[in-house]
Amino acid sequence: MRIVVIVKYVPDATGDRHFADDLTVDRDDVDGLLCELDEYAVEQALQISENSDDDVEITVLTVGPEDAKDALRKALSMGADKAIHVEDDDLHGTDAIGTSLVLAKAIEKAGFDLVVSGMASTDGTAGIVPALVAERLGVPQVTLLSEVSVEDGTVKGRRDGDAASEQLQASLPAVVSVTDQSGEARYPSFKGIMAAKKKPVESWDLSDLEIDAEEVGLAGAWTKVESAAERPARTAGTIVKDEGEGGKQLAAFLASQKFI
Amino acid sequence: MAEVLVYVDHVDGAVRKPTLELLTLARRIGEPVAVALGNGAADTAAALAEHGAVKVLTHEASEYADYLVVPKVDALQAAVAAVSPAAVLVPSSAEGKEIAARLALRIGSGIITDAVDLEAGDEGPVATQSVFAASFTTKSRISRGTPVITVKPNSAAVEAAPAAGSVEDLAVTFSEAATGTKVTGRTPRESTGRPELTEAAIVVSGGRGVNGAENFAIIEALADSLGAAVGASRAAVDAGWYPHTNQVGQTGKSVSPQLYIANGISGAIQHRAGMQTSKTIVAVNKDAEAPIFDLVDYGVVGDLFDVVPQLTQEINAING
Ligand SMILES: Cc1cc2nc3c(=O)[nH]c(=O)nc-3n(C[C@H](O)[C@H](O)[C@H](O)COP(=O)(O)OP(=O)(O)OC[C@H]3O[C@@H](n4cnc5c(N)ncnc54)[C@H](O)[C@@H]3O)c2cc1C
Ligand SMILES: Nc1ncnc2c1ncn2[C@@H]1O[C@H](COP(=O)(O)O)[C@@H](O)[C@H]1O
């Protein structure tokens, strides 16, 4: 079985994230890392492999700038077998629709039975790339799973929605996304980190995927950010120390704001 | 006037509040035409008409409940073909975003997710989004195709605006992909009797400081005194003290109520991502240095086991 895990390299959420002059996410001045939510995808791929009687090959795939190699290394050190990095200057500013095109082409070129992704990227947070990739590949989407298993060419999982918890099932090939409820991701072991250094990382550009530069990047994006403004800092509030009357003081505040 | 398609989120015909908010926003751009699918679809018409839907396109079929996402995309695509709308608005639930994304790709349009406001513009609707854990506000529009926009709950007021709301059957032919992912079982969530977290006007949350599942009774009592929904931080959820469906934050629900009360929550960036756009923020925390205090309109530095019960008692006394 060939599993492709799609992972994103994102600016650190605890750092000072901001926009570049062209209103794209600034990826130069902020430290980046493997999206924490995609670690869960790598983990589930590893578990599917460990629970399988077949030979499983796990490829991690990212579309991103040069530094995105760090994200691939991390996934390799967790235990993935090989990596593919799609990198091209013309990709700068690509939106979710464009990203899904590049991912789908790369996944097809790599060959796959199962695609595993995270629930959302921590910078974009849209959570739509897995559905878009499934649409493009023309295979079932089995998304937002908090539990997943693969047996006899069928993927099963549990999706905890707002109104109900659903059991889902689809035949491979398929696209799966997993949530942060699917189980803690493992830490890379020392051995894993050393082994990762020898694992193959292939680099592909747009011409390798037969994608025109006009289809992607800022110019090819189907959405346009017109302005970005830092949210004004909240005006400093009143802070009181509880000396026995804290609850009453708070009630008085809520009453003054007409909440009571 | 141009028509705007609004995807209806309903449970057996009962329209959920975020859809009514979408009708308010849709009226800023054109005439709302609602699309209601699945069991009870036609029963949505009265509520939709009352809030401005000129037409309600309905289609009932077992596929909507038996298979994931794609049947709904097929139907919405059929509605777009039938109406040629100026825009398509979908509530920003996890499923809503997936439906909208696949629709956008199929009709060759751009997509904007998680808008918190929407205005008409010269070159099409302009959506406001709140990004990077709500530290930035962006304005965007769609530069290609029919704008497809998903909108977060609590982004607009529900307004009465009576319109015809005439019900019409939508003709839908399901694609081959529609039956790809089967729903083999469904366990409905049990109702707590409290308001829906994302729709509530007031949210009362508890974090690691609540220190145990049994202690959440204190948080619930405060919530009930205010008619509020109950939220929890991931630390409280991971500890098994409260269900994941109540988690507020990046990987939980994003809420934007009139009032948010954080109890025993430090205010980590991932938590803030889900509550920072609340109108009024209040916190109770025993650590004066907790980052949540940077956000508050009113904060009490103190032990929540003293402050919260006193507050609840006071509210109940005032309310008589
Ligand atoms: C990818 C990712 C996604 C995440 N998603 C989310 C998310 O969706 N939601 C979320 O909440 N977190 C999320 N987190 C986790 C987040 O980083 C924090 O770990 C979490 O929010 C901490 O929860 P807490 O504030 O309850 O706990 P803590 O940070 O431990 O804070 C507990 C607070 O309680 C106070 N306290 C303790 N006892 C008392 C008392 N008796 N009275 C009053 N105050 C008391 C303490 O002073 C402290 O400030 C995510 C993390 C990652 C990496
Ligand atoms: N540039 C990318 N490269 C690889 N995978 C990605 C990329 N962008 C998004 N993904 C995957 O799609 C998921 C959802 O992303 P998003 O729709 O941006 O929230 C992520 O968790 C990743 O698994």
mmCIF file of N, CA, C and O in Angstrom, chain B residues 21 54 76 106 129 188 203 246 250 318:
data_model
loop_
_atom_site.group_PDB
_atom_site.id
_atom_site.type_symbol
_atom_site.label_atom_id
_atom_site.label_comp_id
_atom_site.label_asym_id
_atom_site.label_seq_id
_atom_site.Cartn_x
_atom_site.Cartn_y
_atom_site.Cartn_z
ATOM 1 N N GLU B 21 -28.779 34.297 9.860
ATOM 2 C CA GLU B 21 -27.802 35.396 9.789
ATOM 3 C C GLU B 21 -27.321 35.576 8.344
ATOM 4 O O GLU B 21 -27.126 36.701 7.877
ATOM 5 N N VAL B 54 -36.673 34.845 -1.027
ATOM 6 C CA VAL B 54 -37.726 35.023 -2.019
ATOM 7 C C VAL B 54 -38.168 33.674 -2.571
ATOM 8 O O VAL B 54 -39.289 33.502 -3.015
ATOM 9 N N LEU B 76 -26.038 21.649 -4.726
ATOM 10 C CA LEU B 76 -25.730 23.081 -4.753
ATOM 11 C C LEU B 76 -25.267 23.486 -6.152
ATOM 12 O O LEU B 76 -25.592 24.566 -6.650
ATOM 13 N N ARG B 106 -15.550 23.084 -8.670
ATOM 14 C CA ARG B 106 -16.334 22.602 -9.816
ATOM 15 C C ARG B 106 -16.810 23.712 -10.728
ATOM 16 O O ARG B 106 -16.841 23.553 -11.936
ATOM 17 N N GLN B 129 -12.314 38.939 7.132
ATOM 18 C CA GLN B 129 -11.896 37.730 7.854
ATOM 19 C C GLN B 129 -11.004 38.135 9.016
ATOM 20 O O GLN B 129 -10.355 39.172 8.984
ATOM 21 N N PRO B 188 -26.566 10.466 17.346
ATOM 22 C CA PRO B 188 -26.836 11.897 17.561
ATOM 23 C C PRO B 188 -26.289 12.346 18.908
ATOM 24 O O PRO B 188 -26.250 11.570 19.861
ATOM 25 N N VAL B 203 -20.994 32.767 26.631
ATOM 26 C CA VAL B 203 -20.293 31.498 26.797
ATOM 27 C C VAL B 203 -19.492 31.548 28.097
ATOM 28 O O VAL B 203 -18.759 32.519 28.343
ATOM 29 N N ASN B 246 -17.320 20.660 23.166
ATOM 30 C CA ASN B 246 -17.397 21.952 23.858
ATOM 31 C C ASN B 246 -16.079 22.717 23.830
ATOM 32 O O ASN B 246 -15.964 23.784 24.419
ATOM 33 N N GLN B 250 -8.596 26.862 18.414
ATOM 34 C CA GLN B 250 -8.199 26.543 17.061
ATOM 35 C C GLN B 250 -8.724 25.194 16.578
ATOM 36 O O GLN B 250 -9.157 25.065 15.450
ATOM 37 N N ILE B 318 -29.963 38.613 41.937
ATOM 38 C CA ILE B 318 -30.436 39.761 41.144
ATOM 39 C C ILE B 318 -31.628 39.355 40.279
ATOM 40 O O ILE B 318 -32.624 40.069 40.176
#
